[in-house]
């Protein structure tokens, strides 16, 4: 059960859109539509922003959207804002009642 | 809404056992909708799944930690616990407890996290 692969860092200017990829295998991302994404600000607990690949919890901005193709899931943030600067983690169900996280991506808003 | 709070020693000696408890409030830990999980984050690193437990006591662990981890649940106290044996400096991390929605496996509520340092 290896960690999902995310880019270490991405950046964008306010108002722009960015996409963070999350690559797994046919044992996790490729088989299950059970990918979730978390936003983590320094010193804070992670916050759920996307679940079941595309769904947003109540209260999460519609600037956040998710998708999946094959073994790769993606998180897109549109209309970048300063407060979006954070670490982002993907997570996938991996069978046998276990989950696996991605290594995390640091988003810098220029 | 569901609230979770981790508690336990912040310093553990090498080779000893790390023990943490997660108190759940505003929700019954006996609910059939949730599993209850532990996640850790070494300083400056990413999140790592440790394992989870259902109200029935059924557990599932990360393969990489399975030999050292025990998660238990006390429904009468509405809390669940983590034990990690034979710790080393590599186990130094912020430990989080969280709720996992049972059918779709997302972690919707998290504790604030507690830093556990392994050092003599």
mmCIF file of C-alpha atoms in Angstrom:
data_model
loop_
_atom_site.group_PDB
_atom_site.id
_atom_site.type_symbol
_atom_site.label_atom_id
_atom_site.label_comp_id
_atom_site.label_asym_id
_atom_site.label_seq_id
_atom_site.Cartn_x
_atom_site.Cartn_y
_atom_site.Cartn_z
ATOM 1 C CA UNK A 1 0.000 0.000 0.000
ATOM 2 C CA UNK A 2 2.070 2.936 -1.279
ATOM 3 C CA UNK A 3 1.246 6.596 -0.821
ATOM 4 C CA UNK A 4 -0.587 8.311 -3.652
ATOM 5 C CA UNK A 5 1.620 10.590 -5.766
ATOM 6 C CA UNK A 6 1.073 14.347 -5.681
ATOM 7 C CA UNK A 7 3.296 17.169 -6.908
ATOM 8 C CA UNK A 8 5.290 18.639 -4.046
ATOM 9 C CA UNK A 9 4.256 22.177 -4.884
ATOM 10 C CA UNK A 10 2.096 24.271 -7.172
ATOM 11 C CA UNK A 11 1.629 28.002 -7.418
ATOM 12 C CA UNK A 12 -0.690 30.536 -8.987
ATOM 13 C CA UNK A 13 -1.640 34.171 -8.872
ATOM 14 C CA UNK A 14 -4.837 35.489 -7.319
ATOM 15 C CA UNK A 15 -7.783 34.927 -9.614
ATOM 16 C CA UNK A 16 -6.094 32.146 -11.557
ATOM 17 C CA UNK A 17 -6.951 28.446 -11.511
ATOM 18 C CA UNK A 18 -4.655 25.623 -10.491
ATOM 19 C CA UNK A 19 -4.976 21.849 -10.604
ATOM 20 C CA UNK A 20 -3.365 19.342 -8.261
ATOM 21 C CA UNK A 21 -3.033 15.768 -9.458
ATOM 22 C CA UNK A 22 -3.150 12.633 -7.336
ATOM 23 C CA UNK A 23 -1.962 9.413 -8.950
ATOM 24 C CA UNK A 24 -2.662 6.026 -7.469
ATOM 25 C CA UNK A 25 -3.088 2.519 -8.801
ATOM 26 C CA UNK A 26 -5.802 0.142 -9.902
ATOM 27 C CA UNK A 27 -5.977 -0.985 -6.269
ATOM 28 C CA UNK A 28 -7.163 2.377 -4.989
ATOM 29 C CA UNK A 29 -7.943 5.459 -7.107
ATOM 30 C CA UNK A 30 -8.542 3.428 -10.248
ATOM 31 C CA UNK A 31 -11.093 1.103 -8.682
ATOM 32 C CA UNK A 32 -12.989 3.201 -6.172
ATOM 33 C CA UNK A 33 -14.796 6.506 -6.645
ATOM 34 C CA UNK A 34 -13.912 7.212 -3.040
ATOM 35 C CA UNK A 35 -11.301 9.926 -3.358
ATOM 36 C CA UNK A 36 -11.372 12.802 -0.892
ATOM 37 C CA UNK A 37 -9.315 15.962 -0.599
ATOM 38 C CA UNK A 38 -8.211 17.876 2.487
ATOM 39 C CA UNK A 39 -6.928 21.403 3.013
ATOM 40 C CA UNK A 40 -4.442 21.933 5.817
ATOM 41 C CA UNK A 41 -3.371 25.355 7.016
ATOM 42 C CA UNK A 42 -0.238 25.535 9.218
ATOM 43 C CA UNK A 43 -0.918 24.423 12.761
ATOM 44 C CA UNK A 44 -4.485 23.412 11.983
ATOM 45 C CA UNK A 45 -6.197 20.074 11.512
ATOM 46 C CA UNK A 46 -6.964 19.007 7.940
ATOM 47 C CA UNK A 47 -10.351 20.069 6.589
ATOM 48 C CA UNK A 48 -12.439 17.992 4.188
ATOM 49 C CA UNK A 49 -13.086 19.897 0.958
ATOM 50 C CA UNK A 50 -14.034 17.167 -1.542
ATOM 51 C CA UNK A 51 -15.432 13.662 -1.058
ATOM 52 C CA UNK A 52 -16.458 10.877 -3.419
ATOM 53 C CA UNK A 53 -14.285 12.452 -6.137
ATOM 54 C CA UNK A 54 -16.560 15.399 -6.936
ATOM 55 C CA UNK A 55 -18.759 16.259 -3.941
ATOM 56 C CA UNK A 56 -18.304 19.331 -1.757
ATOM 57 C CA UNK A 57 -19.350 19.364 1.898
ATOM 58 C CA UNK A 58 -21.754 22.056 2.965
ATOM 59 C CA UNK A 59 -19.942 25.344 3.444
ATOM 60 C CA UNK A 60 -17.045 24.623 1.087
ATOM 61 C CA UNK A 61 -16.683 27.134 -1.727
ATOM 62 C CA UNK A 62 -17.711 26.055 -5.222
ATOM 63 C CA UNK A 63 -14.292 27.293 -6.342
ATOM 64 C CA UNK A 64 -13.089 23.842 -5.291
ATOM 65 C CA UNK A 65 -13.867 20.987 -7.662
ATOM 66 C CA UNK A 66 -12.704 17.414 -8.122
ATOM 67 C CA UNK A 67 -12.477 14.915 -10.928
ATOM 68 C CA UNK A 68 -10.982 11.552 -11.779
ATOM 69 C CA UNK A 69 -9.702 9.756 -14.839
ATOM 70 C CA UNK A 70 -8.309 6.267 -14.554
ATOM 71 C CA UNK A 71 -5.792 6.060 -11.729
ATOM 72 C CA UNK A 72 -5.481 9.844 -11.369
ATOM 73 C CA UNK A 73 -7.717 12.180 -9.407
ATOM 74 C CA UNK A 74 -7.485 15.951 -9.600
ATOM 75 C CA UNK A 75 -8.415 18.948 -7.473
ATOM 76 C CA UNK A 76 -9.011 22.255 -9.219
ATOM 77 C CA UNK A 77 -9.177 25.558 -7.381
ATOM 78 C CA UNK A 78 -10.522 28.429 -9.445
ATOM 79 C CA UNK A 79 -10.374 32.136 -8.654
ATOM 80 C CA UNK A 80 -7.382 31.671 -6.357
ATOM 81 C CA UNK A 81 -7.474 33.646 -3.142
ATOM 82 C CA UNK A 82 -4.755 34.350 -0.601
ATOM 83 C CA UNK A 83 -6.456 32.131 1.958
ATOM 84 C CA UNK A 84 -6.199 29.146 -0.389
ATOM 85 C CA UNK A 85 -2.482 29.019 0.377
ATOM 86 C CA UNK A 86 -2.177 25.752 2.286
ATOM 87 C CA UNK A 87 -1.176 22.120 1.965
ATOM 88 C CA UNK A 88 -3.558 19.828 0.101
ATOM 89 C CA UNK A 89 -3.837 16.076 0.531
ATOM 90 C CA UNK A 90 -5.720 13.509 -1.496
ATOM 91 C CA UNK A 91 -6.945 10.295 0.050
ATOM 92 C CA UNK A 92 -8.418 7.152 -1.485
ATOM 93 C CA UNK A 93 -10.152 4.071 -0.193
ATOM 94 C CA UNK A 94 -7.787 1.166 -0.811
ATOM 95 C CA UNK A 95 -9.982 -1.795 0.028
ATOM 96 C CA UNK A 96 -10.195 -3.905 3.177
ATOM 97 C CA UNK A 97 -11.447 -0.892 5.136
ATOM 98 C CA UNK A 98 -8.195 1.036 4.734
ATOM 99 C CA UNK A 99 -7.327 4.357 3.146
ATOM 100 C CA UNK A 100 -4.135 5.776 1.702
ATOM 101 C CA UNK A 101 -3.067 9.420 1.570
ATOM 102 C CA UNK A 102 -1.091 11.340 -0.983
ATOM 103 C CA UNK A 103 2.205 12.919 -0.023
ATOM 104 C CA UNK A 104 0.683 16.394 -0.005
ATOM 105 C CA UNK A 105 1.017 19.466 -2.220
ATOM 106 C CA UNK A 106 1.991 22.907 -1.018
ATOM 107 C CA UNK A 107 -0.005 25.598 -2.784
ATOM 108 C CA UNK A 108 1.575 29.044 -2.943
ATOM 109 C CA UNK A 109 -0.536 32.019 -3.958
ATOM 110 C CA UNK A 110 1.879 34.469 -5.568
ATOM 111 C CA UNK B 1 -21.663 18.556 15.116
ATOM 112 C CA UNK B 2 -19.185 15.830 16.007
ATOM 113 C CA UNK B 3 -16.257 16.955 18.123
ATOM 114 C CA UNK B 4 -13.112 14.936 18.773
ATOM 115 C CA UNK B 5 -10.338 15.613 21.266
ATOM 116 C CA UNK B 6 -7.073 13.698 21.590
ATOM 117 C CA UNK B 7 -5.331 13.313 24.933
ATOM 118 C CA UNK B 8 -2.246 11.551 26.227
ATOM 119 C CA UNK B 9 1.430 12.002 27.062
ATOM 120 C CA UNK B 10 3.359 14.368 24.860
ATOM 121 C CA UNK B 11 6.660 12.605 25.502
ATOM 122 C CA UNK B 12 7.370 8.888 25.227
ATOM 123 C CA UNK B 13 10.696 7.113 25.674
ATOM 124 C CA UNK B 14 12.132 4.939 22.892
ATOM 125 C CA UNK B 15 11.020 1.290 23.022
ATOM 126 C CA UNK B 16 8.009 2.163 25.171
ATOM 127 C CA UNK B 17 4.338 2.228 24.189
ATOM 128 C CA UNK B 18 2.568 5.366 22.989
ATOM 129 C CA UNK B 19 -1.003 5.620 24.309
ATOM 130 C CA UNK B 20 -3.610 8.152 23.209
ATOM 131 C CA UNK B 21 -7.337 8.517 23.719
ATOM 132 C CA UNK B 22 -9.869 10.310 21.544
ATOM 133 C CA UNK B 23 -12.969 11.604 23.282
ATOM 134 C CA UNK B 24 -15.979 12.033 21.023
ATOM 135 C CA UNK B 25 -18.691 14.508 21.933
ATOM 136 C CA UNK B 26 -22.025 15.582 20.457
ATOM 137 C CA UNK B 27 -22.342 12.217 18.729
ATOM 138 C CA UNK B 28 -22.623 8.576 19.750
ATOM 139 C CA UNK B 29 -19.567 6.492 18.992
ATOM 140 C CA UNK B 30 -21.966 3.546 18.661
ATOM 141 C CA UNK B 31 -23.409 4.982 15.463
ATOM 142 C CA UNK B 32 -23.508 2.622 12.515
ATOM 143 C CA UNK B 33 -22.614 5.467 10.156
ATOM 144 C CA UNK B 34 -19.024 5.908 11.246
ATOM 145 C CA UNK B 35 -15.719 4.230 11.735
ATOM 146 C CA UNK B 36 -13.241 5.989 14.034
ATOM 147 C CA UNK B 37 -9.681 6.446 12.898
ATOM 148 C CA UNK B 38 -6.180 7.530 13.768
ATOM 149 C CA UNK B 39 -3.867 9.451 11.425
ATOM 150 C CA UNK B 40 -0.417 10.860 12.110
ATOM 151 C CA UNK B 41 1.813 13.534 10.604
ATOM 152 C CA UNK B 42 5.565 13.642 11.320
ATOM 153 C CA UNK B 43 6.946 17.183 11.567
ATOM 154 C CA UNK B 44 7.163 18.728 8.112
ATOM 155 C CA UNK B 45 5.807 15.606 6.429
ATOM 156 C CA UNK B 46 2.526 14.281 5.073
ATOM 157 C CA UNK B 47 -0.429 12.471 6.571
ATOM 158 C CA UNK B 48 -0.194 8.753 7.310
ATOM 159 C CA UNK B 49 -3.116 6.435 7.940
ATOM 160 C CA UNK B 50 -2.730 4.344 11.096
ATOM 161 C CA UNK B 51 -6.014 2.456 11.361
ATOM 162 C CA UNK B 52 -9.653 2.498 12.358
ATOM 163 C CA UNK B 53 -12.254 0.817 14.553
ATOM 164 C CA UNK B 54 -16.003 0.247 14.332
ATOM 165 C CA UNK B 55 -18.360 0.368 17.299
ATOM 166 C CA UNK B 56 -18.439 -3.432 17.255
ATOM 167 C CA UNK B 57 -14.717 -3.477 18.007
ATOM 168 C CA UNK B 58 -13.708 -4.569 14.512
ATOM 169 C CA UNK B 59 -10.337 -3.050 13.592
ATOM 170 C CA UNK B 60 -8.270 -2.464 10.469
ATOM 171 C CA UNK B 61 -4.694 -1.265 10.405
ATOM 172 C CA UNK B 62 -2.154 0.123 7.984
ATOM 173 C CA UNK B 63 0.003 -2.787 6.793
ATOM 174 C CA UNK B 64 3.161 -0.841 7.623
ATOM 175 C CA UNK B 65 2.165 -0.377 11.295
ATOM 176 C CA UNK B 66 -0.016 -3.421 11.867
ATOM 177 C CA UNK B 67 2.501 -5.320 13.980
ATOM 178 C CA UNK B 68 2.754 -2.481 16.535
ATOM 179 C CA UNK B 69 -0.739 -0.931 16.601
ATOM 180 C CA UNK B 70 -3.775 -1.644 18.733
ATOM 181 C CA UNK B 71 -6.951 0.435 18.515
ATOM 182 C CA UNK B 72 -9.724 -0.121 21.019
ATOM 183 C CA UNK B 73 -13.111 1.414 21.744
ATOM 184 C CA UNK B 74 -15.134 2.093 24.892
ATOM 185 C CA UNK B 75 -18.701 2.844 23.938
ATOM 186 C CA UNK B 76 -19.695 3.489 27.557
ATOM 187 C CA UNK B 77 -17.226 6.389 27.699
ATOM 188 C CA UNK B 78 -17.751 7.423 24.084
ATOM 189 C CA UNK B 79 -14.062 7.280 23.335
ATOM 190 C CA UNK B 80 -11.539 5.198 21.438
ATOM 191 C CA UNK B 81 -7.839 4.678 21.953
ATOM 192 C CA UNK B 82 -4.547 4.059 20.193
ATOM 193 C CA UNK B 83 -1.561 2.099 21.402
ATOM 194 C CA UNK B 84 1.672 1.994 19.408
ATOM 195 C CA UNK B 85 4.374 -0.235 20.826
ATOM 196 C CA UNK B 86 8.160 -0.222 20.553
ATOM 197 C CA UNK B 87 8.303 3.402 19.474
ATOM 198 C CA UNK B 88 11.345 5.078 17.957
ATOM 199 C CA UNK B 89 12.141 8.656 16.992
ATOM 200 C CA UNK B 90 10.454 7.956 13.648
ATOM 201 C CA UNK B 91 7.133 7.768 15.488
ATOM 202 C CA UNK B 92 7.414 11.403 16.555
ATOM 203 C CA UNK B 93 4.387 13.075 14.988
ATOM 204 C CA UNK B 94 1.170 14.965 15.467
ATOM 205 C CA UNK B 95 -1.474 12.313 16.022
ATOM 206 C CA UNK B 96 -5.023 13.020 14.894
ATOM 207 C CA UNK B 97 -8.225 11.162 15.547
ATOM 208 C CA UNK B 98 -11.061 11.491 13.048
ATOM 209 C CA UNK B 99 -14.438 10.145 12.039
ATOM 210 C CA UNK B 100 -14.758 8.151 8.810
ATOM 211 C CA UNK B 101 -18.096 7.974 7.085
ATOM 212 C CA UNK B 102 -18.588 4.257 6.795
ATOM 213 C CA UNK B 103 -19.874 3.863 3.246
ATOM 214 C CA UNK B 104 -17.728 6.391 1.446
ATOM 215 C CA UNK B 105 -14.591 6.534 3.556
ATOM 216 C CA UNK B 106 -13.996 10.220 3.945
ATOM 217 C CA UNK B 107 -12.786 11.835 7.149
ATOM 218 C CA UNK B 108 -15.242 14.583 7.924
ATOM 219 C CA UNK B 109 -14.459 15.492 11.520
ATOM 220 C CA UNK B 110 -10.972 15.755 12.985
ATOM 221 C CA UNK B 111 -9.518 16.380 16.398
ATOM 222 C CA UNK B 112 -7.090 19.255 16.803
ATOM 223 C CA UNK B 113 -4.153 16.851 16.933
ATOM 224 C CA UNK B 114 -1.614 16.172 19.641
ATOM 225 C CA UNK B 115 2.168 16.182 19.266
ATOM 226 C CA UNK B 116 3.904 13.107 20.600
ATOM 227 C CA UNK B 117 7.674 13.236 20.795
ATOM 228 C CA UNK B 118 9.737 10.073 21.202
ATOM 229 C CA UNK B 119 12.900 10.896 23.082
ATOM 230 C CA UNK B 120 14.857 9.719 26.072
#
